[in-house]
Coordinates of C-alpha atoms and ligand atoms in Angstrom, one line a residue:
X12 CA 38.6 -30.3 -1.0
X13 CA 38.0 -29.1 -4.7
X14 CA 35.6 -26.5 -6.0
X15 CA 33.0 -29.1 -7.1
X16 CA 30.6 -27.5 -10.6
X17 CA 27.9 -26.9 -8.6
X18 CA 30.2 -24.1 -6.7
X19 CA 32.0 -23.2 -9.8
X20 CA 28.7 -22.3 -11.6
X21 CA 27.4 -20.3 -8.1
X22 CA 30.6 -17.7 -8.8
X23 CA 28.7 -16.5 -11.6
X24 CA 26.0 -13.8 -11.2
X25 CA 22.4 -14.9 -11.4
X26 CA 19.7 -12.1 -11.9
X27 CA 16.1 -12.0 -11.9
X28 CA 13.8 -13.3 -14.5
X29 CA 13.4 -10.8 -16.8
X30 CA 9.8 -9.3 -16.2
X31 CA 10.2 -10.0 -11.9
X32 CA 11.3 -7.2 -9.9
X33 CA 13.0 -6.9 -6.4
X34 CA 11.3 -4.5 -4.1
X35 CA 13.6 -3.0 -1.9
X36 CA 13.9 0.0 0.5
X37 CA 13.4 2.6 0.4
X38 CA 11.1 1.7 -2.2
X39 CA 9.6 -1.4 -0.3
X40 CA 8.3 1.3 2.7
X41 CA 5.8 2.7 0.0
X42 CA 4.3 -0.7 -0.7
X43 CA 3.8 -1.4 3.3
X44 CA 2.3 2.1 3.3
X45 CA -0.3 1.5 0.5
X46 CA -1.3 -1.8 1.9
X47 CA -1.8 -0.6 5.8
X48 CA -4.4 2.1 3.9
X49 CA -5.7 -0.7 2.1
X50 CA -6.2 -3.4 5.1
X51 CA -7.4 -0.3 7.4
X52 CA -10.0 0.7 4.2
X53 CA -11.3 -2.8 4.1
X54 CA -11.9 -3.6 7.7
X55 CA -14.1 -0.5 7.8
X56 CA -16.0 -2.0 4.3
X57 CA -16.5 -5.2 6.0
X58 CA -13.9 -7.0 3.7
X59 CA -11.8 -9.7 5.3
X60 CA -8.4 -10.9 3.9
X61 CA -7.9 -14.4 1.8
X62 CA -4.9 -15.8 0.8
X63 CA -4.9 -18.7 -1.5
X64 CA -2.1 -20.5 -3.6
X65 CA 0.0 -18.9 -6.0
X66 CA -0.2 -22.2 -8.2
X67 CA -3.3 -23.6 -9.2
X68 CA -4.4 -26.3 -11.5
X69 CA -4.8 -25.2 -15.4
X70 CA -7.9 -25.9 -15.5
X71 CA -9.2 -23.6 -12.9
X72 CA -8.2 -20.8 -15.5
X73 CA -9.2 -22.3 -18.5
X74 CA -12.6 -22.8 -17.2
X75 CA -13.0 -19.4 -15.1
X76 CA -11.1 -17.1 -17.9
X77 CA -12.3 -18.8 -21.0
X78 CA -10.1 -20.6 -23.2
X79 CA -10.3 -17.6 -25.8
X80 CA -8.5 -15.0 -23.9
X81 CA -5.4 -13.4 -24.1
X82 CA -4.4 -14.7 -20.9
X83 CA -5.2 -18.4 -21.4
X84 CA -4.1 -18.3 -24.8
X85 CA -0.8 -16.7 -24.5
X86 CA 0.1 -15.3 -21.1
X87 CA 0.2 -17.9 -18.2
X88 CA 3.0 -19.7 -16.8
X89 CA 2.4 -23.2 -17.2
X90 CA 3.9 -26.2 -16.7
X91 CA 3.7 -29.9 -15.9
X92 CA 4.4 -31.4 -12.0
X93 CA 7.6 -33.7 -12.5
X94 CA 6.7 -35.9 -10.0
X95 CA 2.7 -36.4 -10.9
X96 CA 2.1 -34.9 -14.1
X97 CA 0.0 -32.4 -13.0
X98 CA -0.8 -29.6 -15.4
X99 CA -0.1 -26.3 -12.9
X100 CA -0.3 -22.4 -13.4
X101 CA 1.0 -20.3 -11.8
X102 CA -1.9 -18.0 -10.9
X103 CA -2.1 -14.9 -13.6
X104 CA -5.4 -13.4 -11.5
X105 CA -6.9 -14.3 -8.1
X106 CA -10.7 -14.0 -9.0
X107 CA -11.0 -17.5 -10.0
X108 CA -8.8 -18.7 -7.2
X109 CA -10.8 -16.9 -4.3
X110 CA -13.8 -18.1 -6.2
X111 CA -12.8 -21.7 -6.0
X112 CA -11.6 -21.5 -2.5
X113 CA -15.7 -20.5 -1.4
X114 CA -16.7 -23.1 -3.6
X115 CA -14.2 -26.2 -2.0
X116 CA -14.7 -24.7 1.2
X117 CA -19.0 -23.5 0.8
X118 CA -18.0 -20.7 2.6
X119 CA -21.0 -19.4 1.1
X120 CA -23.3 -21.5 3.4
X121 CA -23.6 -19.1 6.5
X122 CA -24.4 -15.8 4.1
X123 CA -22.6 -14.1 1.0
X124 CA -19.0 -12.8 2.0
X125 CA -17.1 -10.1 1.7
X126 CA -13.3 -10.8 0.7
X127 CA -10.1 -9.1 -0.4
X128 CA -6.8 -10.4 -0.9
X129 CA -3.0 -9.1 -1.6
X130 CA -0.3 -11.0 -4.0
X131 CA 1.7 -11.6 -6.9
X132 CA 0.4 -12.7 -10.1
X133 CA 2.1 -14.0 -13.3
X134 CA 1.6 -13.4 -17.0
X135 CA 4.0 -13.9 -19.7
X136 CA 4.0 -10.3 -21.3
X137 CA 6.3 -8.3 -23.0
X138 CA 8.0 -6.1 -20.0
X139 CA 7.4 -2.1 -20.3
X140 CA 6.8 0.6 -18.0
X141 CA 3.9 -0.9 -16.4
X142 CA 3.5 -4.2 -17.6
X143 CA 5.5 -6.9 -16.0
X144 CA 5.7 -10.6 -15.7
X145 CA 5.4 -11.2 -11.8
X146 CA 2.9 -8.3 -10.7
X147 CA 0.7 -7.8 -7.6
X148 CA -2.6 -6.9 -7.2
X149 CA -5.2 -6.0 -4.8
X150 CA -8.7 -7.5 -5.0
X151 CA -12.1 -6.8 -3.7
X152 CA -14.6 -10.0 -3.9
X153 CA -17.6 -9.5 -2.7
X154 CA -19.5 -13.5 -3.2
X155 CA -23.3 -13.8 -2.5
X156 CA -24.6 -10.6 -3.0
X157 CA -26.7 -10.2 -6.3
X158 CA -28.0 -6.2 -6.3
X159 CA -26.3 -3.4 -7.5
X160 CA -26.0 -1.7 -4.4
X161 CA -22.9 -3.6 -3.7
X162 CA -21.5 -3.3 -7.2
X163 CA -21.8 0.6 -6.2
X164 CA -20.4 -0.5 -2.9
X165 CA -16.8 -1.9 -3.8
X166 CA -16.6 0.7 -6.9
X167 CA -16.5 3.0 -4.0
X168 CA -14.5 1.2 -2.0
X169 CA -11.9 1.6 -4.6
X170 CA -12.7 5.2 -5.0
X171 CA -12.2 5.8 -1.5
X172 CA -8.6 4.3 -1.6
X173 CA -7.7 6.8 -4.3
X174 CA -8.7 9.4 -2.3
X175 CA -6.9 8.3 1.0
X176 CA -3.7 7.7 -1.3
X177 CA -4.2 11.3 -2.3
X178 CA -4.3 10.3 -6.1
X179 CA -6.3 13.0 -8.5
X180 CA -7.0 12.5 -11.9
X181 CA -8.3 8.9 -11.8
X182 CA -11.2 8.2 -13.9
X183 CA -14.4 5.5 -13.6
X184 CA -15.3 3.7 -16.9
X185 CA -18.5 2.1 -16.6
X186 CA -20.9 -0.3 -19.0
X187 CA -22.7 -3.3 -18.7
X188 CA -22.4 -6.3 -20.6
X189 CA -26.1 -7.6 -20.0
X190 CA -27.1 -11.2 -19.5
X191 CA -26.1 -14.3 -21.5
X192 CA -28.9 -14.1 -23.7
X193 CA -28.2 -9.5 -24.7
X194 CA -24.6 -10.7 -25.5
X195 CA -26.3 -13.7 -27.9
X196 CA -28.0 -11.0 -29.7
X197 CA -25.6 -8.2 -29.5
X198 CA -23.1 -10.7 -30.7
X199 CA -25.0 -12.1 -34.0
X200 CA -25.6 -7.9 -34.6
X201 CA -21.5 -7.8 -33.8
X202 CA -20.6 -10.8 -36.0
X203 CA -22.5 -9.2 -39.2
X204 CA -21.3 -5.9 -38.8
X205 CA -17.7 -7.3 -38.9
X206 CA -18.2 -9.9 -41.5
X207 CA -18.8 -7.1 -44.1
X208 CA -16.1 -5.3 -43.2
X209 CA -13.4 -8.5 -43.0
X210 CA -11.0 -6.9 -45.3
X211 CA -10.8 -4.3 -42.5
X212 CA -9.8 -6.7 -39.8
X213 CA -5.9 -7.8 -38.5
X214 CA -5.2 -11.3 -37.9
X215 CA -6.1 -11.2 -34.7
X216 CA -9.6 -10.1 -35.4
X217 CA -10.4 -12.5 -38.1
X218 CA -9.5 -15.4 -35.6
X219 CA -12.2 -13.8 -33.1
X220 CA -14.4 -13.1 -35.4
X221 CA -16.4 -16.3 -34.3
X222 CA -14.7 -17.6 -31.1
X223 CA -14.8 -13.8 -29.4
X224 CA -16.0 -10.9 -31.5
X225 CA -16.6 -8.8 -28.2
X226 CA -12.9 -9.6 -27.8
X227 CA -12.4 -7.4 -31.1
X228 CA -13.9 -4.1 -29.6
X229 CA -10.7 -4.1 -26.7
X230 CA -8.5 -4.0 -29.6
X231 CA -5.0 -1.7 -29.4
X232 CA -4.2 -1.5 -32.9
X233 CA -5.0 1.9 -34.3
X234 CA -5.7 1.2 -37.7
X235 CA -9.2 -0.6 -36.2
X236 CA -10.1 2.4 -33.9
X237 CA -12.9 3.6 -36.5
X238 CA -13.9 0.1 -37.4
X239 CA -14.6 -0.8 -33.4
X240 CA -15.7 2.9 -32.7
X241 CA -18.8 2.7 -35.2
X242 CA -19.8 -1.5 -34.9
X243 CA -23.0 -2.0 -33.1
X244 CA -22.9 -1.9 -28.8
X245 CA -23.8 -3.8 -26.8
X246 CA -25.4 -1.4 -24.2
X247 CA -28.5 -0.6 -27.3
X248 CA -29.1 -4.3 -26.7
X249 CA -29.7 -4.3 -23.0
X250 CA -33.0 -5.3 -22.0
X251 CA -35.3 -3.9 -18.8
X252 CA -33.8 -5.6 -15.7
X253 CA -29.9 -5.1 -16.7
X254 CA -30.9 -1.7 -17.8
X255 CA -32.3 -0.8 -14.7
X256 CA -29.2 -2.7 -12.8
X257 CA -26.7 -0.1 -14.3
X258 CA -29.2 2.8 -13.5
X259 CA -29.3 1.6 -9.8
X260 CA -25.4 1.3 -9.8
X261 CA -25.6 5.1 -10.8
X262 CA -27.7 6.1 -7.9
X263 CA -25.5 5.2 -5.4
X264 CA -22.1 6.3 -7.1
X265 CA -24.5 9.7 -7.2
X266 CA -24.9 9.7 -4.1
X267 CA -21.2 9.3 -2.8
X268 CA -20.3 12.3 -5.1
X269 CA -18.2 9.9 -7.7
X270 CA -18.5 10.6 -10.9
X271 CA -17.7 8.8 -13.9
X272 CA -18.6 8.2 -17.4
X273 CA -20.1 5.3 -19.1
X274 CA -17.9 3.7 -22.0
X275 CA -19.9 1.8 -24.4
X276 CA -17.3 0.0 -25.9
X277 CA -15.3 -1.3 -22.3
X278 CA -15.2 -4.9 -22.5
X279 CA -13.0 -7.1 -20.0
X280 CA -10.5 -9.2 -20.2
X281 CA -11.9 -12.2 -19.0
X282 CA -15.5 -14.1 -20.2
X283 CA -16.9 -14.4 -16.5
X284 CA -17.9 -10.9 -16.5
X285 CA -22.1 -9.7 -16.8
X286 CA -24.1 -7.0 -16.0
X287 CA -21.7 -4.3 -14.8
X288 CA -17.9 -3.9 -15.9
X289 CA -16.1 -1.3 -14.7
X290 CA -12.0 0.7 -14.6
X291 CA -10.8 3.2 -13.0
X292 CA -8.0 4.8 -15.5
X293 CA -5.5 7.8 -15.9
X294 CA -3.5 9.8 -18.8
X295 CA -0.5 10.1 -16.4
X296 CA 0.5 6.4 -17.3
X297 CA 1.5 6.0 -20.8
X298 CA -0.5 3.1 -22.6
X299 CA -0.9 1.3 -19.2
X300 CA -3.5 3.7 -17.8
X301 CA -5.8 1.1 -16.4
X302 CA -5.1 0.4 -12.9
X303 CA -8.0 -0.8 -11.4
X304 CA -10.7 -2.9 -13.3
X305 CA -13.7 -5.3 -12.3
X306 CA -17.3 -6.2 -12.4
X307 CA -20.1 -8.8 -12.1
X308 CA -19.7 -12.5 -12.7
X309 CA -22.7 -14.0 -11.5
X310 CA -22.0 -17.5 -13.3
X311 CA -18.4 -18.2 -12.1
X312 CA -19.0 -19.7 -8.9
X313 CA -21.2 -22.3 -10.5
X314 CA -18.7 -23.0 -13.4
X315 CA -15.8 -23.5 -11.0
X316 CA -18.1 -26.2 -9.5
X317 CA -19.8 -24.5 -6.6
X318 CA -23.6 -23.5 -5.9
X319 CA -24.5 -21.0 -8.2
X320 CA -24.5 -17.2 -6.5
X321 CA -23.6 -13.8 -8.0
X322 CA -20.9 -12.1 -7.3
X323 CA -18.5 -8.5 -7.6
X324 CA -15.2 -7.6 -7.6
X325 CA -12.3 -5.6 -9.3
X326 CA -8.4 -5.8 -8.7
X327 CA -5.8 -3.3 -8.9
X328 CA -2.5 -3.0 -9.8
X329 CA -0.5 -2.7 -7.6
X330 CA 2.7 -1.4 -9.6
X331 CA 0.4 0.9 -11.5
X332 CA -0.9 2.9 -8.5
X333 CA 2.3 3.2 -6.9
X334 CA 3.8 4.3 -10.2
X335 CA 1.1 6.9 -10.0
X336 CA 1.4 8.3 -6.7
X337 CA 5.4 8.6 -7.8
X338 CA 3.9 10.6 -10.8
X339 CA 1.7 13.0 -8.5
X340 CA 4.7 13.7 -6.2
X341 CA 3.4 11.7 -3.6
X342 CA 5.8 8.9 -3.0
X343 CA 6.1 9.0 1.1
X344 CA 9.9 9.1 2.1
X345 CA 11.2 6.3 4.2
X346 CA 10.6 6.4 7.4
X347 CA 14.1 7.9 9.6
X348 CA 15.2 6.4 13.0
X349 CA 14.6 8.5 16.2
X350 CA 17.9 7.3 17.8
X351 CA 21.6 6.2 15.7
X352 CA 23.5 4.6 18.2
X353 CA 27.1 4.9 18.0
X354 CA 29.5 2.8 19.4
X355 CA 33.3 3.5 19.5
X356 CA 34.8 0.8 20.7
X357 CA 32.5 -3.1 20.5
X358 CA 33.1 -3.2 24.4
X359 CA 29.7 -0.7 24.8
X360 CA 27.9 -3.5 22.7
X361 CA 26.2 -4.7 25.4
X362 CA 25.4 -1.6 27.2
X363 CA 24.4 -0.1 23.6
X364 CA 22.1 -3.1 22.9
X365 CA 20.4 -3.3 26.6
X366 CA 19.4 0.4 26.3
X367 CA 18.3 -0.1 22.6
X368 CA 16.4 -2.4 24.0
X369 CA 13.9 0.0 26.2
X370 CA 13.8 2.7 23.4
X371 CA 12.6 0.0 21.3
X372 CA 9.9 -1.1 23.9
X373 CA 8.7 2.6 24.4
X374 CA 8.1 2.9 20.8
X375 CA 11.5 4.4 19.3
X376 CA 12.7 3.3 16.3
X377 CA 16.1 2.9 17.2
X378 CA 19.6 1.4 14.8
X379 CA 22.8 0.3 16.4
X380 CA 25.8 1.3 14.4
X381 CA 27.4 -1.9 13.2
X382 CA 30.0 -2.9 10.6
X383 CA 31.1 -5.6 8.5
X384 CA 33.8 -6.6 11.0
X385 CA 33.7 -7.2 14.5
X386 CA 35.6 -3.5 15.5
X387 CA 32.6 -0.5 14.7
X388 CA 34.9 2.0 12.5
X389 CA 36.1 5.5 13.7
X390 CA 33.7 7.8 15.1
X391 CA 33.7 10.1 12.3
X392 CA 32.4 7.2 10.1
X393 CA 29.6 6.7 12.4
X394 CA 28.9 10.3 12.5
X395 CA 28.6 9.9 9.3
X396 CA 26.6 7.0 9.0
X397 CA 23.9 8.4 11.6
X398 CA 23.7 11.1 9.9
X399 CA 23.0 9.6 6.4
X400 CA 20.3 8.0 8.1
X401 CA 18.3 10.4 9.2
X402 CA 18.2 10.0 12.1
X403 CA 17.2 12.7 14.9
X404 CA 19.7 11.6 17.6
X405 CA 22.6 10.2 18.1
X406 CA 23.2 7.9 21.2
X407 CA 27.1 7.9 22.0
X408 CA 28.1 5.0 23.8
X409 CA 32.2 6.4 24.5
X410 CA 34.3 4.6 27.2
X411 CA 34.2 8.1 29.4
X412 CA 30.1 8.2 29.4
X413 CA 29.7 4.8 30.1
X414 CA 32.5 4.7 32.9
X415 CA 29.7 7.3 34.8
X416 CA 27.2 5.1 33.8
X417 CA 25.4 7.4 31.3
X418 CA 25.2 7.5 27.3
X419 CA 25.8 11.0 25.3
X420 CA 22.8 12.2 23.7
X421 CA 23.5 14.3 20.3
X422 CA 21.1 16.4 18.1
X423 CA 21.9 15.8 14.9
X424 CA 19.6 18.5 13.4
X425 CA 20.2 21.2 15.3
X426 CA 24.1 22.5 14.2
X427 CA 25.5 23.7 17.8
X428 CA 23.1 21.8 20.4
X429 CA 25.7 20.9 23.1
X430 CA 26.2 16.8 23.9
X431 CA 24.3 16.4 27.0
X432 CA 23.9 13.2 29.0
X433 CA 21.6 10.6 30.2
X434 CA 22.0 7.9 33.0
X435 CA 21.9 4.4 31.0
X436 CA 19.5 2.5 33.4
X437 CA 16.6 5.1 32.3
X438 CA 15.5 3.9 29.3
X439 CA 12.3 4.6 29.8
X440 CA 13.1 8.4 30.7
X441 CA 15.3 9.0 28.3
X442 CA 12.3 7.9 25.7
X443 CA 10.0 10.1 27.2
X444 CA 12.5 12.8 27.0
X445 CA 13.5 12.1 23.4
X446 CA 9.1 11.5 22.4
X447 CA 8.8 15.0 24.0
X448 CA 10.4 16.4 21.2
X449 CA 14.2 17.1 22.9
Ligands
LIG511 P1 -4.3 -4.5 -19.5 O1 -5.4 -4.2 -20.4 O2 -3.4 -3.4 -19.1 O3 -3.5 -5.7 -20.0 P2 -5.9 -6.3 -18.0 O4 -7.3 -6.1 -18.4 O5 -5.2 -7.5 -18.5 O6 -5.0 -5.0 -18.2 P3 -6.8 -7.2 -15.4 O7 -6.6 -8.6 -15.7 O8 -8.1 -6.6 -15.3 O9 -5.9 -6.3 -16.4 O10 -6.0 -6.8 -14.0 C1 -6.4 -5.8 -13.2 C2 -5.3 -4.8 -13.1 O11 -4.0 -5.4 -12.9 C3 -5.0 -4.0 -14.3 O12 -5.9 -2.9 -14.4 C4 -3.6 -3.5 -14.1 O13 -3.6 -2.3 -13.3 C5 -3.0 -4.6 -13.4 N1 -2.2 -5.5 -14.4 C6 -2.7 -6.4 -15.3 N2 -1.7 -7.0 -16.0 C7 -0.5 -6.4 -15.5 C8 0.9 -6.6 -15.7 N3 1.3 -7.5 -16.6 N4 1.8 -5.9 -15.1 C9 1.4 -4.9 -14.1 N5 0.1 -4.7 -13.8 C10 -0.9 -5.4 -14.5
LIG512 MG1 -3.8 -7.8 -20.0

């Protein structure tokens, strides 16, 4: 038979879209680690786990973003169903896909909810340390609940992560953007201030200058710093009740010890956000110092379609924090094997894997050498091999031990600990012996 193109094409190397990383051991271990402290954090919050699609309809985002942000206008993966014409995204944020989820579903019916959810997200960025195309985020939702009490409640959620991941040096932003009508105002104040200073503003400003003039204030390019740092804020245009919400917030991070500072000019990213915003940043990252960022959006249940309730969340990045921890020192190691099982001839596979077997069941973490072919290697090789694997024991499953019936049992750390044995039908016994610390 020939090599048909299909095959001829498949010799050539294919690689990851640019912007998409593999995770892989050891590094992979670090990400399991970070979410176990996150699912045990959240059960103890009251937060239970959603998962919803990774591809969504356009229009979910459109809507629950707002069509003039920088994610809707320029960073979402987009495309067209081949077979119906569908116009799909794939997700860039999971907000607006929990959100629609309660509404489809009115999970809402039986009491507000508390939700949190683990995933990859796509934007179409320019790839840097950081920054990448397929990311992954963890989110807090909390849907239903209107006082700030429980915007203090998942800013301390997230607080508390940092400090069970060990991380120091993270720092809480804080502002509120008010209510619909304290943006109207702040915006008109906004719009005039900017207006007589247009020959001041990049392109990118003059083209928000009516769609999104808050948009302005989150701008990177250092030439506007002054400009953004003196316009009017937003905060000198709260009234009573929003003031009083972002006092009450205070009280309670107060009263968990957290600290923080309140940044006048932090907007969000996204137009569903009132009341309070909120990110947690660091100086250890470069430009991408943000890695955790949230708020109120009270009105995006009801603009996805479902009965109106308020709502609070934030999502971190993933990437970001673990970047972090790396930058602290404290990336875990992968975890070793107790047990390397060596194997100098494949006619001890069977006894090897039975008595693999009941370490495994008693809680050992135990790896049979194997090789590429069907013949194990030389023993120094799997000397060798154990040992690059860190492992604290080797099991040695020679013809002479397992003519008596037992397996040699070799310390690996300690330089001249004599090979002992142990009868191969105690599995059980020789885990105890081995958990003991022998
Ligand atoms: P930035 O200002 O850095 O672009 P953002 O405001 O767009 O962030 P959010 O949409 O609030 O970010 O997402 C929450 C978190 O997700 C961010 O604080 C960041 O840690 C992370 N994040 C956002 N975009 C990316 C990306 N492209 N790659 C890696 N992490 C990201
Ligand atoms: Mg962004």
């Amino acid at each position: 038979m020939g090599v048909t193109s299909y095959q001829k094409h498949s010799m050539q190397k294919i690689v990851a879209v640019k912007g998409m990383n593999d995770i892989l051991p050891p590094d992979s271990a670090r990400w399991d680690q970070l979410e176990s402290v996150v699912r045990s954090l959240m059960a103890r919050h009251g937060y239970q786990g959603v998962r919803t699609p990774i591809v969504e309809p356009t229009g979910l985002f459109v809507r629950g973003l707002g069509e003039v942000t920088d994610i809707v206008e320029k960073e979402m993966y987009s495309f067209e169903d081949k077979l119906n014409g569908e116009h799909l995204t794939l997700r860039p944020e999971n907000t607006a896909g929990v959100v629609r989820a309660a509404a489809e579903h009115n999970l809402l019916y039986d009491g507000p909810k508390r939700l949190f959810y683990m995933g990859p997200m796509f934007r179409h960025e320019r790839p840097q340390r950081g920054r990448y195309r397929q990311f992954h985020q963890i989110g807090a939702e909390a849907l239903g609940f209107g006082g700030p009490a429980v915007d203090a409640e998942t800013i301390t959620l997230a607080h508390e992560l940092w400090q069970e991941l060990g991380l120091t040096g993270v720092q809480l932003e804080l502002n509120s953007l008010g209510q619909p009508a304290e943006r109207a105002a702040h915006r008109a104040a906004l719009i005039d201030y900017l207006q007589a200073r247009a020959d001041q503003l990049d392109e990118d400003a003059q083209r928000r200058l009516h769609t999104n003039p808050l948009r302005i204030l989150d701008t990177k390019n250092p030439a506007m710093q002054a400009l953004v740092q003196a316009a009017p804020k937003l905060i000198d245009h709260l009234g009573a009740d929003s003031r009083a919400h972002l006092q009450a917030v205070q009280d309670c991070l107060a009263a968990c010890g957290i600290s923080w500072v309140i940044n006048p000019r932090l907007v969000r990213g996204m137009d569903y956000y009132n009341l309070t915003v909120f990110e947690f940043t660091t100086t250890q990252l470069g430009s991408q110092g943000t890695i955790c960022g949230g708020g109120r959006y009270d009105g995006l249940i009801e603009m996805i379609g479902g009965k109106a309730a308020p709502a609070v969340g934030w999502a971190l990045g993933v990437e970001r924090v673990l970047e972090l921890l790396k930058e602290q020192g404290r990336a875990s190691a992968a975890p070793a094997p107790d047990v390397y099982a060596i194997v100098p001839d494949a006619a001890g596979y069977p006894q090897a894997s039975a008595l693999l077997q009941g370490l495994r069941r008693a809680g050992l973490q135990a790896v049979l050498h194997a090789a590429a072919g069907t013949e194990p290697g030389s023993m120094k090789s799997q000397f060798k091999r154990a040992d690059a694997s860190g492992a604290r024991v080797a099991l040695v499953f020679g013809a002479s031990e397992l003519e008596v019936g037992a397996v040699g049992v070799k310390q690996l750390r300690q330089a001249d600990a004599p090979q002992t044995q142990w009868p191969l039908a105690d599995a059980a016994g020789l885990a105890r012996h081995l958990q003991s610390g022998a």
